[in-house]
Coordinates of C-alpha atoms and ligand atoms in Angstrom, one line a residue:
X56 CA 13.4 -2.0 -25.6
X57 CA 14.8 -5.5 -25.9
X58 CA 16.6 -7.2 -22.8
X59 CA 19.7 -8.3 -22.7
X60 CA 21.5 -10.4 -19.9
X61 CA 24.9 -11.8 -19.8
X62 CA 26.5 -13.7 -17.5
X63 CA 29.8 -15.3 -16.2
X64 CA 31.1 -17.2 -13.4
X65 CA 31.4 -20.7 -12.1
X66 CA 27.8 -22.1 -12.4
X67 CA 26.4 -23.1 -15.4
X68 CA 24.9 -20.0 -17.2
X69 CA 21.8 -20.9 -19.3
X70 CA 19.7 -21.2 -15.9
X71 CA 20.4 -17.9 -14.8
X72 CA 20.4 -15.9 -17.9
X73 CA 16.6 -17.5 -19.1
X74 CA 16.0 -16.7 -15.2
X75 CA 16.6 -13.1 -16.4
X76 CA 15.4 -12.9 -19.4
X77 CA 12.0 -14.0 -17.7
X78 CA 12.3 -10.6 -15.6
X79 CA 12.8 -8.8 -18.6
X80 CA 10.4 -10.4 -20.8
X81 CA 8.6 -7.3 -20.6
X82 CA 11.0 -5.3 -22.0
X83 CA 10.0 -7.5 -25.7
X84 CA 8.7 -10.9 -26.3
X85 CA 8.5 -11.9 -29.7
X86 CA 11.1 -13.7 -29.8
X87 CA 14.2 -14.8 -27.4
X88 CA 17.9 -16.2 -27.5
X89 CA 20.7 -17.3 -25.8
X90 CA 24.4 -18.5 -26.5
X91 CA 26.6 -20.1 -24.2
X92 CA 30.6 -20.9 -25.0
X93 CA 32.3 -24.3 -23.8
X94 CA 35.1 -26.6 -25.3
X95 CA 35.9 -24.0 -27.7
X96 CA 32.3 -23.9 -28.9
X97 CA 29.0 -21.5 -29.0
X98 CA 25.7 -23.3 -28.2
X99 CA 23.4 -20.8 -29.6
X100 CA 19.6 -21.7 -29.0
X101 CA 17.1 -19.4 -30.6
X102 CA 13.0 -19.4 -30.8
X103 CA 10.3 -17.3 -31.8
X104 CA 7.5 -16.5 -29.5
X105 CA 7.4 -16.0 -25.8
X106 CA 10.4 -17.2 -24.0
X107 CA 8.3 -20.5 -23.0
X108 CA 9.2 -21.5 -26.2
X109 CA 13.1 -21.0 -25.8
X110 CA 12.8 -22.9 -22.2
X111 CA 11.5 -26.0 -23.9
X112 CA 14.1 -25.8 -26.8
X113 CA 17.1 -25.2 -23.5
X114 CA 15.0 -28.5 -21.9
X115 CA 16.1 -30.4 -25.3
X116 CA 18.8 -29.6 -26.6
X117 CA 21.0 -28.0 -23.2
X118 CA 23.2 -24.8 -23.4
X119 CA 26.3 -25.8 -21.6
X120 CA 28.9 -23.1 -20.0
X121 CA 29.7 -20.9 -17.6
X122 CA 29.8 -18.0 -19.6
X123 CA 27.1 -16.7 -21.9
X124 CA 24.4 -13.9 -23.0
X125 CA 20.6 -13.4 -24.0
X126 CA 17.8 -11.4 -25.5
X127 CA 14.6 -11.0 -25.3
X128 CA 13.8 -9.0 -28.5
X129 CA 10.7 -6.2 -29.5
X130 CA 11.4 -6.0 -33.7
X131 CA 12.6 -3.0 -34.8
X132 CA 14.3 -4.2 -37.9
X133 CA 13.6 -7.5 -39.3
X134 CA 10.1 -9.6 -38.6
X135 CA 9.5 -11.5 -35.5
X136 CA 11.3 -14.6 -36.6
X137 CA 13.2 -16.9 -35.6
X138 CA 16.0 -16.0 -38.1
X139 CA 15.8 -12.5 -36.9
X140 CA 16.4 -13.6 -33.0
X141 CA 19.3 -12.4 -31.5
X142 CA 22.0 -13.5 -30.6
X143 CA 23.4 -12.6 -33.8
X144 CA 27.0 -14.9 -34.3
X145 CA 30.0 -14.0 -37.3
X146 CA 30.4 -16.1 -40.3
X147 CA 32.4 -18.7 -38.7
X148 CA 29.9 -19.5 -35.6
X149 CA 32.4 -18.7 -33.1
X150 CA 31.4 -15.2 -31.5
X151 CA 28.2 -13.9 -31.0
X152 CA 26.1 -10.8 -29.8
X153 CA 23.0 -9.5 -28.4
X154 CA 22.3 -5.7 -28.8
X155 CA 19.4 -3.3 -26.8
X156 CA 19.3 -0.2 -29.4
X157 CA 19.1 0.7 -33.0
X158 CA 22.3 0.8 -35.3
X159 CA 21.4 3.7 -37.1
X160 CA 24.2 3.2 -39.7
X161 CA 23.7 -0.7 -40.3
X162 CA 22.9 -0.1 -44.0
X163 CA 26.2 1.4 -45.2
X164 CA 27.7 -1.0 -43.1
X165 CA 26.1 -4.5 -43.9
X166 CA 27.0 -3.2 -47.6
X167 CA 30.4 -2.8 -47.2
X168 CA 31.0 -5.6 -45.5
X169 CA 28.9 -8.0 -47.7
X170 CA 31.5 -6.3 -50.3
X171 CA 34.1 -7.9 -48.9
X172 CA 32.3 -11.4 -48.9
X173 CA 30.4 -11.2 -46.0
X174 CA 26.7 -13.1 -45.6
X175 CA 24.1 -12.1 -43.9
X176 CA 21.6 -14.4 -42.3
X177 CA 18.9 -11.7 -40.3
X178 CA 17.3 -8.7 -41.4
X179 CA 18.7 -7.2 -38.1
X180 CA 21.1 -4.0 -38.0
X181 CA 22.9 -5.8 -35.1
X182 CA 24.7 -8.8 -37.7
X183 CA 26.3 -6.3 -38.6
X184 CA 28.1 -6.1 -35.5
X185 CA 29.7 -9.6 -34.9
X186 CA 30.6 -9.6 -38.2
X187 CA 32.9 -6.5 -38.1
X188 CA 34.0 -8.2 -34.2
X189 CA 35.4 -10.9 -36.3
X190 CA 36.8 -8.9 -39.2
X191 CA 39.1 -7.4 -36.4
X192 CA 39.8 -10.4 -34.8
X193 CA 41.2 -11.9 -38.3
X194 CA 43.1 -8.7 -38.5
X195 CA 45.0 -9.0 -35.2
X196 CA 45.5 -12.7 -35.0
X197 CA 46.8 -12.0 -38.5
X198 CA 49.5 -9.9 -36.9
X199 CA 50.4 -12.6 -34.5
X200 CA 47.9 -12.0 -31.1
X201 CA 46.9 -15.1 -29.6
X202 CA 42.7 -15.5 -28.4
X203 CA 42.8 -13.7 -25.1
X204 CA 40.1 -11.6 -23.0
X205 CA 42.5 -8.5 -23.7
X206 CA 42.3 -9.8 -27.7
X207 CA 38.4 -10.0 -27.7
X208 CA 38.2 -6.5 -25.3
X209 CA 40.2 -4.7 -28.0
X210 CA 38.2 -6.2 -30.9
X211 CA 34.9 -5.0 -29.1
X212 CA 36.8 -1.4 -28.6
X213 CA 37.7 -0.8 -32.1
X214 CA 34.7 -1.6 -33.8
X215 CA 32.1 0.6 -31.4
X216 CA 33.2 3.8 -32.7
X217 CA 32.1 2.6 -35.9
X218 CA 28.7 2.1 -35.1
X219 CA 26.2 4.8 -34.8
X220 CA 22.8 4.8 -32.6
X221 CA 21.9 3.9 -28.9
X222 CA 22.4 0.3 -27.8
X223 CA 24.0 -1.5 -25.4
X224 CA 25.3 -4.9 -25.8
X225 CA 27.2 -8.3 -24.8
X226 CA 29.9 -10.3 -27.0
X227 CA 31.0 -13.7 -26.3
X228 CA 33.7 -15.6 -28.1
X229 CA 34.5 -19.3 -27.9
X230 CA 37.9 -19.2 -27.9
X231 CA 37.8 -17.3 -25.1
X232 CA 35.7 -18.5 -22.5
X233 CA 36.3 -16.8 -19.5
X234 CA 36.0 -13.5 -21.3
X235 CA 32.3 -11.7 -21.7
X236 CA 32.4 -8.1 -23.0
X237 CA 30.0 -5.3 -22.3
X238 CA 29.3 -1.9 -23.6
X239 CA 26.7 0.7 -23.4
X240 CA 26.0 4.1 -25.8
X241 CA 22.5 5.4 -24.3
X242 CA 20.8 2.3 -23.8
X243 CA 21.1 0.9 -20.2
X244 CA 23.1 -1.7 -19.3
X245 CA 23.9 -2.5 -15.1
X246 CA 26.4 -5.2 -14.3
X247 CA 25.6 -7.1 -10.8
X248 CA 28.2 -8.2 -8.4
X249 CA 27.6 -11.6 -7.3
X250 CA 30.3 -14.3 -5.7
X251 CA 32.7 -15.5 -8.2
X252 CA 30.3 -14.8 -10.9
X253 CA 28.8 -11.3 -12.7
X254 CA 25.6 -10.8 -14.0
X255 CA 24.5 -7.7 -16.8
X256 CA 21.7 -7.0 -17.8
X257 CA 19.3 -4.2 -18.7
X258 CA 17.2 -3.5 -16.5
X259 CA 17.0 -4.2 -12.3
X260 CA 14.4 -7.0 -12.0
X261 CA 17.4 -9.8 -13.9
X262 CA 19.6 -8.8 -11.3
X263 CA 17.5 -8.4 -8.2
X264 CA 17.0 -12.3 -7.2
X265 CA 20.8 -12.8 -8.1
X266 CA 22.5 -9.9 -6.3
X267 CA 22.5 -6.3 -4.5
X268 CA 25.5 -5.0 -5.3
X269 CA 25.6 -3.2 -8.9
X270 CA 27.6 -0.5 -11.2
X271 CA 25.0 1.1 -13.2
X272 CA 27.5 1.1 -16.7
X273 CA 28.1 5.2 -17.9
X274 CA 27.9 6.2 -21.6
X275 CA 30.4 5.0 -23.8
X276 CA 31.9 2.6 -21.4
X277 CA 32.9 -0.6 -22.1
X278 CA 34.2 -3.5 -19.1
X279 CA 35.9 -6.6 -19.5
X280 CA 34.3 -9.2 -17.2
X281 CA 35.7 -12.8 -16.2
X282 CA 35.3 -14.6 -13.0
X283 CA 37.9 -12.7 -11.3
X284 CA 36.7 -9.6 -11.6
X285 CA 35.6 -6.4 -14.1
X286 CA 38.1 -4.5 -16.0
X287 CA 35.6 -0.9 -16.7
X288 CA 36.8 1.6 -19.4
X289 CA 35.6 4.7 -20.8
X290 CA 35.3 5.6 -24.5
X291 CA 38.9 7.1 -24.7
X292 CA 40.1 3.3 -23.5
X293 CA 41.0 4.8 -20.4
X294 CA 40.4 2.4 -17.1
X295 CA 37.7 3.5 -14.9
X296 CA 37.2 2.8 -11.4
X297 CA 33.7 3.4 -9.9
X298 CA 32.2 1.9 -6.6
X299 CA 29.3 0.0 -6.8
X300 CA 25.7 1.0 -5.6
X301 CA 23.2 -1.2 -3.5
X302 CA 19.6 -1.8 -5.2
X303 CA 17.1 -1.1 -2.0
X304 CA 13.7 -2.3 -1.0
X305 CA 12.1 -5.1 -2.4
X306 CA 10.5 -3.0 -5.5
X307 CA 12.1 -4.8 -7.4
X308 CA 11.3 -8.2 -7.7
X309 CA 8.2 -8.9 -9.9
X310 CA 5.6 -10.9 -8.2
X311 CA 1.7 -11.2 -9.2
X312 CA 0.5 -12.6 -5.9
X313 CA -2.8 -14.0 -6.5
X314 CA -3.9 -11.8 -8.9
X315 CA -4.6 -13.7 -12.4
X316 CA -2.7 -10.4 -14.3
X317 CA 0.3 -7.9 -13.1
X318 CA -2.4 -5.1 -14.3
X319 CA -4.5 -6.1 -12.3
X320 CA -2.2 -6.2 -9.4
X321 CA -1.0 -2.8 -10.4
X322 CA -4.5 -1.5 -10.6
X323 CA -5.4 -2.4 -7.2
X324 CA -1.6 -1.1 -5.8
X325 CA -2.6 2.3 -6.1
X326 CA -4.4 2.6 -3.3
X327 CA -0.9 2.1 -1.4
X328 CA 0.9 4.4 -3.9
X329 CA -1.3 7.3 -3.1
X330 CA -0.9 6.7 0.4
X331 CA 3.4 6.4 0.0
X332 CA 2.7 9.4 -1.7
X333 CA 1.0 11.4 0.9
X334 CA 2.8 10.1 3.6
X335 CA 6.3 11.3 1.8
X336 CA 5.0 14.8 0.4
X337 CA 1.8 15.6 2.0
X338 CA 2.9 15.9 5.5
X339 CA 0.1 17.5 8.2
X340 CA 1.1 21.2 8.8
X341 CA 2.8 22.0 5.8
X342 CA 1.1 22.5 2.1
X343 CA 3.6 20.5 0.4
X344 CA 6.9 18.9 0.8
X345 CA 9.0 18.2 -2.3
X346 CA 12.4 16.8 -2.4
X347 CA 13.4 19.6 -4.9
X348 CA 16.5 22.3 -4.6
X349 CA 15.2 26.1 -4.7
X350 CA 16.6 26.6 -8.2
X351 CA 14.0 24.1 -9.1
X352 CA 11.0 27.2 -9.0
X353 CA 13.1 30.3 -8.4
X354 CA 12.1 32.7 -11.3
X355 CA 10.3 30.1 -13.5
X356 CA 8.2 31.9 -15.8
X357 CA 7.4 28.9 -18.3
X358 CA 7.3 25.5 -18.2
X359 CA 7.3 22.9 -21.0
X360 CA 6.6 19.3 -20.9
X361 CA 8.2 16.3 -22.9
X362 CA 6.9 12.3 -22.9
X363 CA 5.4 9.9 -24.4
X364 CA 2.3 8.0 -24.5
X365 CA 0.6 7.5 -20.9
X366 CA 3.0 9.8 -19.4
X367 CA 2.0 12.7 -21.5
X368 CA -1.8 12.2 -20.6
X369 CA -0.1 13.0 -17.0
X370 CA 1.5 15.6 -18.5
X371 CA -1.6 17.4 -19.8
X372 CA -3.1 17.1 -16.5
X373 CA 0.0 18.4 -15.0
X374 CA -0.1 21.2 -17.4
X375 CA -3.9 22.2 -16.7
X376 CA -3.0 22.1 -12.8
X377 CA 0.3 24.1 -13.5
X378 CA -1.7 26.8 -15.5
X379 CA -4.8 27.1 -13.3
X380 CA -3.4 26.4 -10.0
X381 CA 0.1 28.4 -10.1
X382 CA -0.7 30.5 -12.9
X383 CA 2.3 29.2 -15.2
X384 CA 1.9 29.1 -18.6
X385 CA 2.6 25.2 -19.9
X386 CA 3.0 23.6 -22.7
X387 CA 3.1 19.6 -23.8
X388 CA 4.8 18.3 -26.6
X389 CA 4.9 14.3 -28.0
X390 CA 8.9 13.9 -27.0
X391 CA 9.3 12.3 -30.2
X392 CA 7.9 15.6 -32.3
X393 CA 10.0 18.0 -30.2
X394 CA 13.5 17.4 -31.0
X395 CA 12.5 17.7 -35.2
X396 CA 10.7 20.6 -35.0
X397 CA 11.6 22.5 -31.0
X398 CA 9.8 25.4 -30.8
X399 CA 11.3 29.3 -30.4
X400 CA 13.8 29.7 -26.9
X401 CA 12.8 31.9 -24.4
X402 CA 13.9 32.9 -21.1
X403 CA 13.4 30.9 -17.6
X404 CA 11.7 28.0 -18.4
X405 CA 11.3 25.0 -16.7
X406 CA 11.7 21.5 -19.0
X407 CA 10.2 18.6 -17.5
X408 CA 10.6 15.3 -18.5
X409 CA 8.1 12.5 -17.7
X410 CA 9.0 8.9 -18.0
X411 CA 7.5 5.7 -15.3
X412 CA 10.6 4.1 -17.0
X413 CA 13.3 6.7 -17.7
X414 CA 14.5 5.0 -20.5
X415 CA 11.9 6.0 -23.6
X416 CA 14.4 7.0 -26.3
X417 CA 12.3 9.7 -27.5
X418 CA 11.9 11.6 -24.2
X419 CA 15.9 11.5 -23.3
X420 CA 16.6 12.3 -27.0
X421 CA 14.5 15.3 -27.2
X422 CA 15.9 16.3 -23.3
X423 CA 18.7 16.2 -24.6
X424 CA 18.7 18.3 -26.9
X425 CA 17.0 21.3 -25.3
X426 CA 20.0 21.0 -23.0
X427 CA 22.1 21.2 -25.7
X428 CA 21.0 24.1 -26.9
X429 CA 20.1 26.0 -24.0
X430 CA 23.8 25.3 -22.9
X431 CA 25.1 26.9 -26.3
X432 CA 23.3 30.0 -25.8
X433 CA 25.6 30.8 -22.6
X434 CA 23.0 33.2 -21.1
X435 CA 21.8 32.6 -18.0
X436 CA 18.7 33.5 -18.9
X437 CA 18.4 30.9 -21.3
X438 CA 19.9 28.4 -18.8
X439 CA 19.1 24.5 -18.8
X440 CA 16.6 23.4 -15.6
X441 CA 15.9 20.1 -16.3
X442 CA 13.2 18.4 -13.9
X443 CA 12.7 14.4 -14.6
X444 CA 9.9 12.8 -13.1
X445 CA 10.2 8.9 -13.4
X446 CA 9.4 5.9 -11.6
X447 CA 12.9 4.6 -11.9
X448 CA 15.6 7.5 -10.2
X449 CA 18.6 5.1 -11.1
X450 CA 17.4 4.9 -15.1
X451 CA 19.2 7.1 -17.8
X452 CA 16.9 10.2 -17.1
X453 CA 18.1 10.2 -13.8
X454 CA 22.0 10.5 -15.2
X455 CA 20.5 13.8 -17.7
X456 CA 18.6 15.9 -15.7
X457 CA 20.1 17.8 -13.1
X458 CA 16.2 18.2 -10.9
X459 CA 14.8 14.3 -10.4
X460 CA 11.2 13.5 -9.3
X461 CA 11.3 9.7 -7.9
X462 CA 6.8 8.7 -8.0
X463 CA 7.8 5.7 -5.8
X464 CA 5.2 3.5 -7.2
X465 CA 7.6 0.0 -6.6
X466 CA 7.7 -1.8 -9.9
X467 CA 5.4 -2.0 -12.8
X468 CA 5.0 -4.9 -15.0
X469 CA 2.2 -4.7 -17.0
X470 CA 3.1 -3.4 -20.4
X471 CA -0.1 -0.6 -19.5
X472 CA 1.0 1.9 -17.4
X473 CA -1.2 2.1 -14.1
X474 CA -0.3 3.0 -11.2
X475 CA 3.0 4.7 -12.6
X476 CA 0.2 7.2 -14.3
X477 CA -1.1 8.0 -11.1
X478 CA 2.1 8.1 -9.3
X479 CA 3.1 10.3 -12.3
X480 CA -0.3 12.6 -11.9
X481 CA 0.2 13.0 -7.8
X482 CA 3.9 14.4 -8.8
X483 CA 2.1 17.0 -11.1
X484 CA -0.5 17.9 -7.8
X485 CA 2.4 18.3 -5.9
X486 CA 4.2 20.3 -8.5
X487 CA 1.7 22.5 -8.8
X488 CA 1.2 23.2 -5.1
X489 CA 4.5 24.1 -4.6
X490 CA 4.5 26.5 -7.6
X491 CA 1.1 27.7 -6.1
X492 CA 2.2 28.7 -2.7
X493 CA 5.9 30.2 -3.9
X494 CA 4.1 32.7 -6.1
X495 CA 1.2 33.6 -3.4
X496 CA 0.6 37.3 -4.0
X497 CA 3.3 38.0 -6.7
X498 CA 1.9 40.3 -9.9
X499 CA 3.1 39.9 -13.7
X500 CA 4.2 37.2 -15.8
X501 CA 3.9 33.9 -13.9
X502 CA 2.0 35.4 -11.4
X503 CA -0.1 33.5 -8.7
X504 CA -3.8 32.2 -10.5
X505 CA -5.5 33.7 -7.5
X506 CA -6.1 30.2 -5.2
X507 CA -5.6 31.5 -1.7
X508 CA -4.0 29.7 0.4
X509 CA -6.6 28.3 2.4
X510 CA -8.3 27.0 -1.1
X511 CA -4.5 25.0 -1.2
X512 CA -4.5 23.9 1.7
X513 CA -8.2 22.3 1.1
X514 CA -6.9 21.0 -2.0
X515 CA -4.1 18.9 -0.1
X516 CA -6.3 18.1 2.8
X517 CA -8.6 16.3 0.3
X518 CA -5.2 14.8 -1.5
X519 CA -5.0 13.0 2.1
X520 CA -8.1 11.6 1.9
X521 CA -7.0 10.2 -1.5
X522 CA -5.7 6.6 -1.0
X523 CA -9.3 5.9 1.2
X524 CA -11.4 7.1 -2.3
X525 CA -9.5 4.8 -4.5
X526 CA -9.7 1.6 -2.3
X527 CA -13.6 1.9 -2.6
X528 CA -12.9 3.0 -6.1
X529 CA -11.0 0.1 -7.0
X530 CA -13.1 -2.3 -5.1
X531 CA -16.2 -1.6 -6.5
X532 CA -15.8 -0.8 -10.2
X533 CA -13.0 -4.0 -10.0
X534 CA -16.7 -5.6 -9.8
X535 CA -18.6 -3.5 -12.0
X536 CA -16.4 -3.5 -14.9
X537 CA -15.8 -7.0 -15.0
X538 CA -19.9 -7.3 -15.0
X539 CA -19.8 -5.2 -18.3
X540 CA -17.2 -6.4 -20.4
X541 CA -19.5 -8.7 -21.6
X542 CA -21.2 -5.8 -23.6
X543 CA -18.0 -5.2 -26.0
X544 CA -17.8 -8.8 -26.7
X545 CA -17.9 -7.4 -30.1
X546 CA -17.7 -4.2 -30.1
X547 CA -14.8 -2.6 -32.9
X548 CA -14.8 0.7 -32.0
X549 CA -15.0 3.3 -28.4
X550 CA -15.2 6.4 -27.7
X551 CA -14.2 8.3 -24.6
X552 CA -15.0 11.7 -24.1
X553 CA -14.1 14.2 -21.2
X554 CA -14.0 18.0 -21.3
X555 CA -11.4 20.6 -19.6
X556 CA -8.9 18.9 -17.0
X557 CA -10.8 15.0 -17.6
X558 CA -10.2 15.3 -21.2
X559 CA -6.6 13.6 -21.2
X560 CA -8.2 11.2 -18.8
X561 CA -10.7 9.9 -21.9
X562 CA -6.9 9.6 -24.2
X563 CA -5.9 7.8 -21.6
X564 CA -9.3 5.3 -21.5
X565 CA -9.1 4.7 -25.3
X566 CA -5.0 4.0 -24.7
X567 CA -5.8 1.7 -22.3
X568 CA -8.0 -0.1 -24.2
X569 CA -6.6 0.2 -27.6
X570 CA -3.1 -0.8 -26.5
X571 CA -4.8 -4.4 -24.6
X572 CA -7.8 -5.2 -26.1
X573 CA -7.4 -4.4 -29.8
X574 CA -10.3 -2.7 -30.1
X575 CA -9.9 0.8 -31.6
X576 CA -10.8 3.5 -29.5
X577 CA -10.8 7.5 -29.6
X578 CA -10.3 10.0 -26.9
X579 CA -11.5 13.1 -27.8
X580 CA -12.7 16.4 -26.5
X581 CA -16.7 16.2 -25.5
X582 CA -17.4 19.5 -27.2
X583 CA -15.6 18.7 -30.0
X584 CA -17.3 15.7 -31.4
X585 CA -20.2 17.6 -33.1
X586 CA -17.6 19.5 -35.3
X587 CA -17.1 16.1 -37.3
X588 CA -16.5 12.8 -35.3
X589 CA -20.3 12.3 -34.3
X590 CA -20.6 11.3 -38.2
X591 CA -19.2 7.7 -36.7
X592 CA -21.9 7.4 -33.9
X593 CA -24.4 4.7 -34.0
X594 CA -25.9 1.7 -31.9
X595 CA -22.4 -0.2 -32.6
X596 CA -20.3 2.4 -31.3
X597 CA -20.2 2.3 -27.3
X598 CA -19.4 6.0 -25.7
X599 CA -17.5 6.3 -22.6
X600 CA -18.8 9.7 -21.2
X601 CA -16.5 11.6 -18.5
X602 CA -19.1 13.8 -16.5
X603 CA -17.6 15.8 -13.6
X604 CA -19.6 18.5 -11.5
X605 CA -17.5 21.9 -11.9
X606 CA -16.8 24.0 -14.8
X607 CA -18.1 21.7 -18.0
X608 CA -20.4 19.4 -16.2
X609 CA -23.8 20.9 -18.0
X610 CA -21.9 20.7 -20.9
X611 CA -20.3 17.6 -20.6
X612 CA -23.7 15.9 -20.1
X613 CA -25.7 17.5 -23.3
X614 CA -22.7 16.2 -26.0
X615 CA -23.3 13.1 -23.7
X616 CA -27.6 14.0 -24.8
X617 CA -26.2 14.3 -28.4
X618 CA -24.5 10.9 -28.5
X619 CA -27.7 9.1 -27.1
X620 CA -29.7 10.7 -29.9
X621 CA -27.4 9.5 -32.3
X622 CA -28.3 5.7 -31.0
X623 CA -25.1 5.6 -29.6
X624 CA -24.8 3.0 -26.1
X625 CA -23.5 5.3 -23.3
X626 CA -21.4 4.4 -20.1
X627 CA -21.3 7.4 -17.8
X628 CA -18.2 7.8 -15.7
X629 CA -19.8 10.0 -13.4
X630 CA -21.7 11.1 -9.7
X631 CA -25.1 9.6 -9.5
X632 CA -26.2 12.6 -12.8
X633 CA -29.6 14.8 -12.3
X634 CA -31.2 12.8 -15.2
X635 CA -30.8 9.3 -14.0
X636 CA -32.0 8.2 -17.1
X637 CA -29.1 9.7 -19.5
X638 CA -26.9 6.6 -19.3
X639 CA -27.0 3.4 -20.1
X640 CA -24.8 1.9 -17.4
X641 CA -23.1 4.6 -14.6
X642 CA -19.8 4.0 -13.0
X643 CA -20.2 6.1 -10.2
X644 CA -17.7 8.1 -8.8
X645 CA -17.6 9.6 -5.2
X646 CA -18.4 14.3 -4.8
X647 CA -14.8 15.5 -5.3
X648 CA -13.3 18.8 -6.8
X649 CA -12.8 18.9 -10.1
X650 CA -9.4 19.9 -10.2
X651 CA -8.7 16.4 -8.4
X652 CA -11.3 14.4 -10.2
X653 CA -8.5 12.6 -12.8
X654 CA -6.9 11.0 -10.1
X655 CA -10.6 9.1 -9.7
X656 CA -11.7 8.9 -13.4
X657 CA -9.1 6.9 -13.9
X658 CA -9.8 4.2 -12.2
X659 CA -12.8 2.7 -14.1
X660 CA -10.9 3.8 -17.3
X661 CA -8.1 1.2 -16.3
X662 CA -10.6 -1.3 -15.2
X663 CA -13.1 -1.4 -18.2
X664 CA -10.2 -1.8 -20.2
X665 CA -8.6 -4.8 -18.2
X666 CA -11.5 -6.1 -18.0
X667 CA -12.4 -6.2 -22.1
X668 CA -9.3 -7.5 -23.0
X669 CA -9.5 -10.6 -19.9
X670 CA -12.7 -11.1 -21.2
X671 CA -11.3 -11.8 -25.1
X672 CA -9.2 -14.2 -23.3
X673 CA -5.9 -12.0 -24.5
X674 CA -2.3 -11.4 -23.2
X675 CA -3.4 -8.3 -20.9
X676 CA 0.2 -8.2 -19.6
X677 CA 2.2 -8.7 -22.7
X678 CA -0.3 -7.1 -26.0
X679 CA 0.8 -7.5 -29.2
X680 CA 3.9 -5.8 -30.4
X681 CA 4.1 -3.6 -27.4
X682 CA 7.2 -3.2 -25.0
X683 CA 7.6 -2.1 -21.3
X684 CA 10.6 0.7 -22.1
X685 CA 10.7 1.9 -25.6
X686 CA 14.6 2.7 -25.8
X687 CA 14.3 2.9 -29.7
X688 CA 13.6 6.5 -31.3
Ligands
F6R251 C1 1.3 3.0 -21.9 C2 2.2 3.0 -21.9 C3 3.4 4.0 -22.9 C4 4.1 4.8 -22.4 C5 5.1 5.2 -23.1 C6 5.7 6.1 -22.2 O1 0.3 1.8 -20.9 O2 2.9 2.5 -20.9 O3 2.5 4.9 -23.8 O4 3.9 6.0 -21.7 O5 5.8 4.1 -23.6 O6 7.4 5.2 -21.6 P1 7.8 5.8 -20.3 O7 6.6 6.4 -19.2 O8 8.5 5.1 -20.2 O9 8.0 7.3 -20.9

């Protein structure tokens, strides 16, 4: 959550900091701030709300200096008000800190600082940090040490062990304008190497326009940056040497093209996401080709998947596929719940973490816990086997897990996940086919579910047709959903119904609508409505029913009838259906195998939510209270 940037070099820092923050705004956008140093003074500007407010302040007041830090915030501690915006300063106003993460022991630290006479100006957890560093600097200055870059570094290094939690931070000090200190502990931070200047940021989009040479920091590391170079230290204070890496491709640059919103552009990019996936992983002549080591598959008896939000919905489709195609018992957990109530350990388990950003704290913490408890058993049958599915292989997830599947969807800026969801689904189709192929003819637990190679091949060849199907579907439904949006002008509740493999898609439809249109929505298994929620239905509650021919088609149609009998307005996501009078509105689907249908049914879900929110004039790409990557638990 939150985005931090920091720059040191030989040109004015503020414009570059603002530019970096603009690229990171998707990480949080309830307030923003920058602090630069020049002439022995700190120049700090903050503004509540979007970055444009901060830019306006900068136009008015300026912020001189060639070294500075910046922050765009998603509130965790303290309301989204200007006094809680970063940077936070020490009592003298000479030292400034920006932080992304959470300092879990901030209350204890605050109380002991207050006992020493420190006054706090904000409600944030971060404000303890500048005060602690200032005390450390004072103690060292009192002992005769002169202000210097090394003094600042030593003070930060002395304070970090006192901070519990996950964080990335950057510090500047008015008395030492030629030094910038940054640190990382379980929250992302990358250093970009320019010519005679260095830019640090929470994520690559802030760096991509500046440099392609980057140095991702590791957990526990601290760096001292001066215009002359980087000194990198591990948590024990030992100097670390690491070779920078290169950012490749254009996928790191955010560009809306001619679309009104990033979300719409990203929905339209899905045929391309699918085409790339097919080209990479479904070559003609082979069933499926995933870049995974054989050790991912060998001897797996069970699979557990940990994820949050939309990624969890992809995981639920994944579990369906892994069970139905490959016959492997698979469970899906909310990552945020798993860590505090993990199931008993069972042998030969594959644990999959799904996170498009690769930075979701809940998912990372759950995976790390699973890894630790399995390692501690020292029994090969229980050894951790962790696979990550992500759009950001360079992320913290990439460093945590032993095996990684990159969905390769390119940068997604809209806070509501769309093309990365499709990418995650495709990863699961690939994985389920790969497991099913390897299990042909096996008996006993984890045996093949009986799908013959010919059946699997038929599925793979239908998957190869997906880009074309998606192209037509996105195009047609964009228009249809735009026309439908006005029907929802006064709607307060919507129910999404699905069954079987499309139940997670109903939940995804509801989540998309909630997060960008602020309309209350529920995704429900269609057959469960009669056990309670049907009481909610009347003429004011539209019902979106996903009805795909296959195992549950007739059942879903009768569940839809039940809703219609309660006067609900019925929107069908279905192929032309036998009872043409059933749905008030039909969002038609092409005929497809039921197993592949989620790849199609999700498109009208996304477009309906998008157009309803856009019709209401809402900020689709940056909905209230949300952020693109949730790096706090
Ligand atoms: C919804 C959405 C969120 C994320 C969730 C997990 O559109 O984007 O629900 O899916 O915060 O994020 P990742 O996939 O980055 O772990």
